mmCIF file of C-alpha atoms and ligand atoms in Angstrom:
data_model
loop_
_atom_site.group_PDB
_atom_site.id
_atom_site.type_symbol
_atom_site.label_atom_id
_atom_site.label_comp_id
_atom_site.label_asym_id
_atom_site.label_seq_id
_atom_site.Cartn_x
_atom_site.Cartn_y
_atom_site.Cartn_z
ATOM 1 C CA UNK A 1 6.348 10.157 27.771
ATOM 2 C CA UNK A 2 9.485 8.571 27.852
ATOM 3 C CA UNK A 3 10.106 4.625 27.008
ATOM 4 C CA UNK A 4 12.948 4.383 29.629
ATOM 5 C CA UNK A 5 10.955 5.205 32.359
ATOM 6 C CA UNK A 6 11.918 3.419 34.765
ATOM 7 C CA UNK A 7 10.059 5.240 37.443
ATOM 8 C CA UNK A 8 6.870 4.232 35.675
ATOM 9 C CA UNK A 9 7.589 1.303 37.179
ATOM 10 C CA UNK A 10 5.059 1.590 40.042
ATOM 11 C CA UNK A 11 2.237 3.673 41.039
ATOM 12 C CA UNK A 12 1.890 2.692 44.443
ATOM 13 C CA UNK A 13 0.971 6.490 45.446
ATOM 14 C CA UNK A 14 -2.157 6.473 42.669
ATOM 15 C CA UNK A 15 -4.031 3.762 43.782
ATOM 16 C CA UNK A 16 -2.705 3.939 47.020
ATOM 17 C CA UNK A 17 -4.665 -19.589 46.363
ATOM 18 C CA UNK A 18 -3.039 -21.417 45.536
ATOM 19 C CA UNK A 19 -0.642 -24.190 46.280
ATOM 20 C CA UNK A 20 2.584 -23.372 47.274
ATOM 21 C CA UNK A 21 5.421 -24.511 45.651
ATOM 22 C CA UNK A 22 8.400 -23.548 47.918
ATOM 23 C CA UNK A 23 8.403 -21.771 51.234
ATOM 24 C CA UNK A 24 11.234 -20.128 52.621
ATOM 25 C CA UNK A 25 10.826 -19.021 56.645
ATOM 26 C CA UNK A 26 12.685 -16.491 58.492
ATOM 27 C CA UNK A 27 10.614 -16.271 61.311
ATOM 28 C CA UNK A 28 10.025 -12.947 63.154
ATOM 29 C CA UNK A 29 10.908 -11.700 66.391
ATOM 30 C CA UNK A 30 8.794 -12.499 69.078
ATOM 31 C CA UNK A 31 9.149 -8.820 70.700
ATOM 32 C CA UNK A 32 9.403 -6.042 68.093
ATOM 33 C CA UNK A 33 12.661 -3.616 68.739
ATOM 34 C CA UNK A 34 11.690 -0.594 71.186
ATOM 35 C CA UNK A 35 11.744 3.293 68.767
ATOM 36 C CA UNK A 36 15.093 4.006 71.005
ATOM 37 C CA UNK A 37 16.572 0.619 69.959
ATOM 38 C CA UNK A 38 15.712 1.537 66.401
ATOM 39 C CA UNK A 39 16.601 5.069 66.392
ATOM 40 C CA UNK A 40 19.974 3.528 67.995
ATOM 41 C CA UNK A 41 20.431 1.796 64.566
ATOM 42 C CA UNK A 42 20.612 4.677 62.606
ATOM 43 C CA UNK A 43 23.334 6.245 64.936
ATOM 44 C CA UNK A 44 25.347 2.870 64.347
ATOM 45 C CA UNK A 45 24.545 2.816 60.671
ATOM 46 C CA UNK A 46 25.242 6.055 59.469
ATOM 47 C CA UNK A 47 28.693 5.924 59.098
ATOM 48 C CA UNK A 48 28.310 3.071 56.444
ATOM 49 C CA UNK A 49 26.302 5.260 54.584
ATOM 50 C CA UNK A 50 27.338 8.313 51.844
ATOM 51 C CA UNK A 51 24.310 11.143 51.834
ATOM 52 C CA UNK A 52 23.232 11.868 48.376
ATOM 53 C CA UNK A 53 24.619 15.047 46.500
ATOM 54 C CA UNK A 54 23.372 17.198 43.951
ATOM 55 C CA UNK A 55 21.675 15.478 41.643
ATOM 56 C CA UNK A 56 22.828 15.056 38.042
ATOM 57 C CA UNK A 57 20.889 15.788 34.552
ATOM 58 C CA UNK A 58 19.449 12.036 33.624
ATOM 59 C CA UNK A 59 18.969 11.047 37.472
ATOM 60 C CA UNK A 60 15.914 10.725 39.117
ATOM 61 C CA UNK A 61 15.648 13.380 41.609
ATOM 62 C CA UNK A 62 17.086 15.595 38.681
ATOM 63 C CA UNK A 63 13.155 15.091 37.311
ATOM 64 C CA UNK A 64 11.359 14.750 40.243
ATOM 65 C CA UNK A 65 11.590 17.097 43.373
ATOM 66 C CA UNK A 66 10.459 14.476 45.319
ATOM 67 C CA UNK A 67 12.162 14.994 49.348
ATOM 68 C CA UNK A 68 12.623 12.449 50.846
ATOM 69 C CA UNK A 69 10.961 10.655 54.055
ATOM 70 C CA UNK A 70 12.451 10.115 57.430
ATOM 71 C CA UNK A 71 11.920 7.319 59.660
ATOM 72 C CA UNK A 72 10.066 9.851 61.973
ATOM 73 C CA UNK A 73 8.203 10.733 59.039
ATOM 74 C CA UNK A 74 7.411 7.069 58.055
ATOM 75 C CA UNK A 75 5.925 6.719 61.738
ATOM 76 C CA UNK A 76 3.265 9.200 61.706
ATOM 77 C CA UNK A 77 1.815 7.886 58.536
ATOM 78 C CA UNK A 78 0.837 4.553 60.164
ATOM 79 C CA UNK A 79 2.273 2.673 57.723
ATOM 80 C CA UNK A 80 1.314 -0.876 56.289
ATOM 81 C CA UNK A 81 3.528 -3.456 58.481
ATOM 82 C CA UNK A 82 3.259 -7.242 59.200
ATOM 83 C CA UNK A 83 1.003 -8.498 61.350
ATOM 84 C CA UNK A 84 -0.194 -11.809 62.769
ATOM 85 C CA UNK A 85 -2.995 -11.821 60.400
ATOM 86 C CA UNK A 86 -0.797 -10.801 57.369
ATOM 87 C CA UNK A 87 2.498 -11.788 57.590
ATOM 88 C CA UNK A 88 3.533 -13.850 54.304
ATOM 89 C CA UNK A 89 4.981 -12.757 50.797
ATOM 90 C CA UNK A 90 3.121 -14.497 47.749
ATOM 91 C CA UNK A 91 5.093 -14.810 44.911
ATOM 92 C CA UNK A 92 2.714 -16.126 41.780
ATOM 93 C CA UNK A 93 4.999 -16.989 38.824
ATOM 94 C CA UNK A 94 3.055 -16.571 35.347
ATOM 95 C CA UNK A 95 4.431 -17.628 31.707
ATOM 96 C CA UNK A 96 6.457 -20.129 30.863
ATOM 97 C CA UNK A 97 9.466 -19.673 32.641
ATOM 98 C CA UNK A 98 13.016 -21.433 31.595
ATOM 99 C CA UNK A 99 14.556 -23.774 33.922
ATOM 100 C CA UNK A 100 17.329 -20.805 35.222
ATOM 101 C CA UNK A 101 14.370 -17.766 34.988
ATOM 102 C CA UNK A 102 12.561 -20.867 37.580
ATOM 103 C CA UNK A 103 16.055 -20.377 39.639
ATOM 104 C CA UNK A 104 15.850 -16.770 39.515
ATOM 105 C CA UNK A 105 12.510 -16.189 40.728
ATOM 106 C CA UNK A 106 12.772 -19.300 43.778
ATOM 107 C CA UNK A 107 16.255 -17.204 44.881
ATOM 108 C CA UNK A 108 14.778 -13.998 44.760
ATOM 109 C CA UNK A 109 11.422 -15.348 46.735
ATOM 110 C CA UNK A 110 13.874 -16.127 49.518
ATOM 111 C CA UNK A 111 15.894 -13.119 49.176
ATOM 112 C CA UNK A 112 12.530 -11.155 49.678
ATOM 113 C CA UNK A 113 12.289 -13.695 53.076
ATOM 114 C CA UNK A 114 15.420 -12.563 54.423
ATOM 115 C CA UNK A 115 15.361 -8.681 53.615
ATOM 116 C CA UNK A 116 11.925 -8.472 55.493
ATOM 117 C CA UNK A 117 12.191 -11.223 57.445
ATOM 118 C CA UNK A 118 8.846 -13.374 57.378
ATOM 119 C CA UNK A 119 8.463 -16.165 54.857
ATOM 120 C CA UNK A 120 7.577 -15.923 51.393
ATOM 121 C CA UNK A 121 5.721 -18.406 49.760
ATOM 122 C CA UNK A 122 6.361 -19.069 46.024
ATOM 123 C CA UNK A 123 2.718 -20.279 43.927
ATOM 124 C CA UNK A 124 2.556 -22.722 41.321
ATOM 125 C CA UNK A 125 3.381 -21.132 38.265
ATOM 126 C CA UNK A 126 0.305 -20.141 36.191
ATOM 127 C CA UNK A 127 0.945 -20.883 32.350
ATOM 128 C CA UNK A 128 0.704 -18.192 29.759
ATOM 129 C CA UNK A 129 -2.833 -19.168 28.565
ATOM 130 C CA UNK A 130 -3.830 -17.622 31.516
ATOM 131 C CA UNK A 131 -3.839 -13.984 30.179
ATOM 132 C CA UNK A 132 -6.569 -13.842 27.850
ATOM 133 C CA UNK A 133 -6.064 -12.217 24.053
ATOM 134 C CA UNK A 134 -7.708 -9.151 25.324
ATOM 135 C CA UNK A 135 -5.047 -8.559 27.972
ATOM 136 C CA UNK A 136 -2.065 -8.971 25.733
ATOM 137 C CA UNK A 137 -0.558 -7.502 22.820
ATOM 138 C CA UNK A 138 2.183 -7.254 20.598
ATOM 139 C CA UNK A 139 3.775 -3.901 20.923
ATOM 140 C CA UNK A 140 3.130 -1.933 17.955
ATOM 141 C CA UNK A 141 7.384 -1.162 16.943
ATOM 142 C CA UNK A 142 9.602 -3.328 19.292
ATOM 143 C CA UNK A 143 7.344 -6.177 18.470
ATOM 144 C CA UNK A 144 7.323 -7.994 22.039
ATOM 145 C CA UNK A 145 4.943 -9.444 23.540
ATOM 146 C CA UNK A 146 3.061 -7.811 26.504
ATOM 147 C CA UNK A 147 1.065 -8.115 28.914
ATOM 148 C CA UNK A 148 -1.599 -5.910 30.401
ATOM 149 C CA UNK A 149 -0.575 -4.943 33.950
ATOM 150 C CA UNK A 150 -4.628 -4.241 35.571
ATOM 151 C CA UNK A 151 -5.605 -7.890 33.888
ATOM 152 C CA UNK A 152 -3.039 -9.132 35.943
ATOM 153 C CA UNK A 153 -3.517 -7.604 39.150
ATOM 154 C CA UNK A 154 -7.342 -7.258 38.918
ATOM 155 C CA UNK A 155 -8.148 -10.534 37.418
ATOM 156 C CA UNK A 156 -5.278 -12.864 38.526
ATOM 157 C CA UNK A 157 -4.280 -12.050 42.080
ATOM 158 C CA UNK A 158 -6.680 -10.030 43.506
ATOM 159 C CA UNK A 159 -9.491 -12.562 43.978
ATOM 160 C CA UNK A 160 -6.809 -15.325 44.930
ATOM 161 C CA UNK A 161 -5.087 -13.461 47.617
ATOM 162 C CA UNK A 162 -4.710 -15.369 50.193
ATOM 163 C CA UNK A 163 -6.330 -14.492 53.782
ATOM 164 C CA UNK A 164 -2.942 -13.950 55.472
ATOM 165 C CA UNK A 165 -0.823 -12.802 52.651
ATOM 166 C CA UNK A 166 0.732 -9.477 53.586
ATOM 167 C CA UNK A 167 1.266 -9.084 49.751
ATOM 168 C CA UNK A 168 1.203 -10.856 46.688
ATOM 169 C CA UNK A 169 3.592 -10.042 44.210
ATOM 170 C CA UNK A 170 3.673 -11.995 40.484
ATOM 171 C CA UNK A 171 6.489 -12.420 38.140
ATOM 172 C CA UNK A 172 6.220 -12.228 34.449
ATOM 173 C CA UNK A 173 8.622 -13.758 31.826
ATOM 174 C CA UNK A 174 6.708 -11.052 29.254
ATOM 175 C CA UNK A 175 7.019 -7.714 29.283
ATOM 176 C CA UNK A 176 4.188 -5.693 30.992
ATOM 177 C CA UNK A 177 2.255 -2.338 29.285
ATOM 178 C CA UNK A 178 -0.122 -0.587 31.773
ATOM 179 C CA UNK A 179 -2.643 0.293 29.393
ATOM 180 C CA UNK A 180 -3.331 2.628 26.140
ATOM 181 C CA UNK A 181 -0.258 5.422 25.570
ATOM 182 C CA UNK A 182 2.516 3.889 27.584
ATOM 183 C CA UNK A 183 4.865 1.729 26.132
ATOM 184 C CA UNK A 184 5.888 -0.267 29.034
ATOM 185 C CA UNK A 185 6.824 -1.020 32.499
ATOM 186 C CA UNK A 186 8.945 -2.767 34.605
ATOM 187 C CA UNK A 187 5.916 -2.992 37.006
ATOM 188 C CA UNK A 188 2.926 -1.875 38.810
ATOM 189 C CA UNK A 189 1.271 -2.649 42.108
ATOM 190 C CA UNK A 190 -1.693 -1.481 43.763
ATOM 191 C CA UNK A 191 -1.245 -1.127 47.310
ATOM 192 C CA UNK A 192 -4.573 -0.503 48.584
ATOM 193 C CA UNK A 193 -5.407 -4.203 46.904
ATOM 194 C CA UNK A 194 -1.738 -5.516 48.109
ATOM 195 C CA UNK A 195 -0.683 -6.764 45.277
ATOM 196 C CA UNK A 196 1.921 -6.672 42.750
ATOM 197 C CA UNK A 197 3.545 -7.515 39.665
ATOM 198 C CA UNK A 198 6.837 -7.292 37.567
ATOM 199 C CA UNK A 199 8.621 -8.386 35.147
ATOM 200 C CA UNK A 200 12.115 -10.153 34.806
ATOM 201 C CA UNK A 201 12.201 -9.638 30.629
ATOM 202 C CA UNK A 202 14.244 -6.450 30.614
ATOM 203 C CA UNK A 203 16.641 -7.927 33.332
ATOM 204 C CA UNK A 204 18.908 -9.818 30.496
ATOM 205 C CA UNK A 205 18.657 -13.531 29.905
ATOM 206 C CA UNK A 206 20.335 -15.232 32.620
ATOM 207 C CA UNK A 207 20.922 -18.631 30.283
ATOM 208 C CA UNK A 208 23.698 -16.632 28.865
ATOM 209 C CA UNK A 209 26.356 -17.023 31.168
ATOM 210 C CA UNK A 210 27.404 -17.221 34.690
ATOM 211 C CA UNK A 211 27.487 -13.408 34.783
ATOM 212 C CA UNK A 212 24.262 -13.208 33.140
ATOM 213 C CA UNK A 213 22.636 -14.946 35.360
ATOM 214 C CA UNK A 214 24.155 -13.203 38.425
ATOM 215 C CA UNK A 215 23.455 -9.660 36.373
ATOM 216 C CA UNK A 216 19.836 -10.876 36.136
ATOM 217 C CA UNK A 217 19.397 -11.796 39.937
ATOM 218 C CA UNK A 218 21.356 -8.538 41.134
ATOM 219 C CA UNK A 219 18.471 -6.872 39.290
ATOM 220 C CA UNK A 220 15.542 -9.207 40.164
ATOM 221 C CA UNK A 221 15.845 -8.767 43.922
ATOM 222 C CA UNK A 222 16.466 -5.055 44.204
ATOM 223 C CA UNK A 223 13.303 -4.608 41.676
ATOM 224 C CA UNK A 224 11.440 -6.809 44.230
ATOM 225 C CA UNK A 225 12.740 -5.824 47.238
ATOM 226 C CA UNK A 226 12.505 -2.064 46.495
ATOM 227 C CA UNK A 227 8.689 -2.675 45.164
ATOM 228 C CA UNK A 228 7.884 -4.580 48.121
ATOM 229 C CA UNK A 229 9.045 -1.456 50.367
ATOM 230 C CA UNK A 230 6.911 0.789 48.547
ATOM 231 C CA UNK A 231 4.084 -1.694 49.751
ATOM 232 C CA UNK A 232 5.594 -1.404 53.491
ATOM 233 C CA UNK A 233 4.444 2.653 52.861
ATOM 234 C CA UNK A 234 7.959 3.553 52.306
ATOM 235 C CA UNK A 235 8.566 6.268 50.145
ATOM 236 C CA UNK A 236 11.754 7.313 47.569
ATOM 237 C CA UNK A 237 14.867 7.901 49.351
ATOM 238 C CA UNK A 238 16.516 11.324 48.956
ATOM 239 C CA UNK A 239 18.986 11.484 51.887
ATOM 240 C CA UNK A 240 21.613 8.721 51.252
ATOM 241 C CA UNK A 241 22.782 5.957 48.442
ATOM 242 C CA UNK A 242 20.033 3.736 49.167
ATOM 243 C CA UNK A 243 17.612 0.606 47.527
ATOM 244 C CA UNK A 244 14.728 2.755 48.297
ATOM 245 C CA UNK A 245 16.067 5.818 45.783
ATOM 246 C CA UNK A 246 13.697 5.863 42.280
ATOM 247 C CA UNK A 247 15.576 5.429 39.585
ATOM 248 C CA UNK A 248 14.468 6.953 35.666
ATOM 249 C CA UNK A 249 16.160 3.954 34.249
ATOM 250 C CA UNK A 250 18.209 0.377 34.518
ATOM 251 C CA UNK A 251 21.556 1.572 34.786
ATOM 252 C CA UNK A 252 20.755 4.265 37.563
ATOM 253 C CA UNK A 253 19.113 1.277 39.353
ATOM 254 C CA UNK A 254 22.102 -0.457 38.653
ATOM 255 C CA UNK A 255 24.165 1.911 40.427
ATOM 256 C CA UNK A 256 22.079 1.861 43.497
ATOM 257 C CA UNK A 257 22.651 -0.500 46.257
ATOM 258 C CA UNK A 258 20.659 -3.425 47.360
ATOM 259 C CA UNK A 259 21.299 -2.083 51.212
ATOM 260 C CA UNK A 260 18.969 0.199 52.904
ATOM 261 C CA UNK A 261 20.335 3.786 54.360
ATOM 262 C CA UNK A 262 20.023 4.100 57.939
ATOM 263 C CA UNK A 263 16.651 5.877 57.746
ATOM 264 C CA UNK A 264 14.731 3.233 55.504
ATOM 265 C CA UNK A 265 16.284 0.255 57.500
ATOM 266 C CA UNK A 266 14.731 1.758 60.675
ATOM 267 C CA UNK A 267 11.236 1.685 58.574
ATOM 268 C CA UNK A 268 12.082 -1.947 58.063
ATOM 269 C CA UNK A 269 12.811 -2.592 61.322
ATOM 270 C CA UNK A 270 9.365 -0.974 62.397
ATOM 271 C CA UNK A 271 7.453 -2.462 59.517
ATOM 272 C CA UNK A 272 8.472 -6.108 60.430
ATOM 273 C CA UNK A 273 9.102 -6.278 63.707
ATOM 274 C CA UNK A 274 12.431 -7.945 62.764
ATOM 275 C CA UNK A 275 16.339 -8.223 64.948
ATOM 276 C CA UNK A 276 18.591 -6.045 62.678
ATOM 277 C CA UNK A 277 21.693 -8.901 63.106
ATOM 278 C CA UNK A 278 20.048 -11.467 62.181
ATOM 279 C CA UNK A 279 18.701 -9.967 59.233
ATOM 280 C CA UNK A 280 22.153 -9.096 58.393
ATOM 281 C CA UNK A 281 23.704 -12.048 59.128
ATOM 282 C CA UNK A 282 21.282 -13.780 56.510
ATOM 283 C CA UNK A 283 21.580 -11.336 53.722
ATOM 284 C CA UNK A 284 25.166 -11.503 54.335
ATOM 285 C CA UNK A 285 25.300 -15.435 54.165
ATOM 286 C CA UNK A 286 22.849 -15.431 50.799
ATOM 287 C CA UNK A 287 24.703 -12.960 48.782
ATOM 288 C CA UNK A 288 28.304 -14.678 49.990
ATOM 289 C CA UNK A 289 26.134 -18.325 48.405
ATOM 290 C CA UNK A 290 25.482 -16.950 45.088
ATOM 291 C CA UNK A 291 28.414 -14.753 43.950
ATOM 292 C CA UNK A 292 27.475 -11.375 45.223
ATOM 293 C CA UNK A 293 30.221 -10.404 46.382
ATOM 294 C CA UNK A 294 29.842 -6.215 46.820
ATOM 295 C CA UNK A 295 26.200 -7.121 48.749
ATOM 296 C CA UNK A 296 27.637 -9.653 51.048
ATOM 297 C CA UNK A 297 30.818 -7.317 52.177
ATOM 298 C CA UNK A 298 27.918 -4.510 52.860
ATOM 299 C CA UNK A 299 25.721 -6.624 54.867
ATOM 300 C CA UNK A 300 29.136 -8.254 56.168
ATOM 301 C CA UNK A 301 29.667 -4.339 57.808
ATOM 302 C CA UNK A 302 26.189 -3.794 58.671
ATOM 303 C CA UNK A 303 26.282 -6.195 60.751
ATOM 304 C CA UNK A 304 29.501 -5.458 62.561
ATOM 305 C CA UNK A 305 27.913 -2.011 63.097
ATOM 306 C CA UNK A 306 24.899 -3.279 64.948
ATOM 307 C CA UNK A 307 26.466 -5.783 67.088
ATOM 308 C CA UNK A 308 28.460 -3.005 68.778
HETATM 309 ZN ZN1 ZN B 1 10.016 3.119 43.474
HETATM 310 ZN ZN1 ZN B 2 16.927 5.352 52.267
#
């Protein structure tokens, strides 16, 4: 079992509160988009968009012959969307966070506002005496500390979740271990349960400069924003260049982009409910705000696409 594992990240398919701190709102549509109007978004997308080739030794879908789901595919398994019951993203910070790791996880709750669309809500942060000694450890050759992932989803979240939380997704400064022969992962989520949890302490540390910091949120929202699709039933990409594509490792997740391919954004688009410009049009304004300048000029032509 390999260490780099990136795909070990989540095992959404096996298992398949709090005072809030900050909220950010991007209120839904009042009238979700008609199938034509979405399946009219792929047409207007797909030209953005490069299909994937063959993949290469190292990659992903070099391992795993995974193929791929299609928006019509995503339909029939009446997937887990919003609704007016659950609508909100929780986002429980645990450990003791430094003042820019704070910045990184309040910028990536409201990223995670504006790619689905409905308002995230970011918990007090819980301190680090609140995983017991029998839920961490100190990993037996790296030496880091770690965190056991079920403690935290089993014990922390699950019996706060709050009544109309669509998810809730925590954020660890430690690194996480899922239990007895792995030695980590980035994170883990049980979907069935709706809840989540990750860890920013592979991302870099973004106290290290300017283009740490950026590096570390580039990384932080595509971790959460691709997670958080898995928990919207989507499935790996294996048609285009996409956010939703596994990845075995950091620097093929690197290489990904934070945009969805024209099949995955219509899943969005039927999982929230949400107007496909203005969606755009926010993405486009947050990345332009913090220095991303690659993710703003995509969402910049997405939504140039869609207004035609
Ligand atoms: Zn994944
Ligand atoms: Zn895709």
């Amino acid at each position: 079992m390999s260490d780099l594992r990136w795909t070990v990240t989540i095992f959404f398919t096996l298992l398949l509160s709090g005072n809030s701190a900050h909220a950010f709102q991007a209120p839904a549509a009042s009238q979700p988009l008609r199938p034509a109007e979405i399946r009219k978004t792929i047409r207007l997308l797909k030209p953005i968009h490069k299909p994937l080739g063959d993949a290469l030794p190292g990659q992903w879908l070099y391992q795993h012959k995974e193929s791929g789901q299609t928006f019509a595919q995503y339909v029939k398994i009446r997937p887990n969307v919003l609704t007016h019951r659950r609508n909100k993203l929780y986002v429980q910070p645990i450990g003791d966070f430094s003042e820019k790791q704070t910045e990184l996880i309040r910028l990536s709750s409201e990223f995670l506002s504006l790619y689905y669309q409905c308002e995230s809500v970011i918990l007090n942060a819980k301190p680090e005496s609140s995983i017991p000694d029998s839920a961490r450890r100190e990993h037996p050759q790296w030496k880091v500390k770690q965190w056991l992932t079920s403690y935290i989803l089993e014990e922390v979240l699950a019996p706060e979740l709050p009544e109309d939380a669509f998810a809730s997704i925590a954020f660890t400064e430690a690194d996480l271990w899922p239990g007895d022969g792995w030695n980590f992962v980035f994170g883990y989520a049980m979907l069935r349960d709706r809840v989540g949890v990750w860890s920013i302490n592979r991302f870099g540390n973004p106290a290290d400069s300017d283009e740490a910091f950026l590096k570390c949120l580039q990384r932080t929202v595509k971790l959460a924003t691709h997670e958080t699709g898995h928990m919207f039933s989507m499935k790996h990409c294996a048609l285009f260049a996409c956010n939703m594509q596994g990845s075995n490792h950091l620097e093929e997740s690197d290489r990904q982009p934070l945009g969805l391919c024209p099949q995955c954004h219509a899943k969005l688009l039927f999982a929230t409910g949400c107007r496909p410009a203005k969606r755009f049009k926010d993405l486009a304004k947050f990345c332009h705000d913090n220095g991303m300048k690659e993710e703003a000029k995509y969402f910049e032509l997405a939504l140039e696409k869609v207004q035609r």
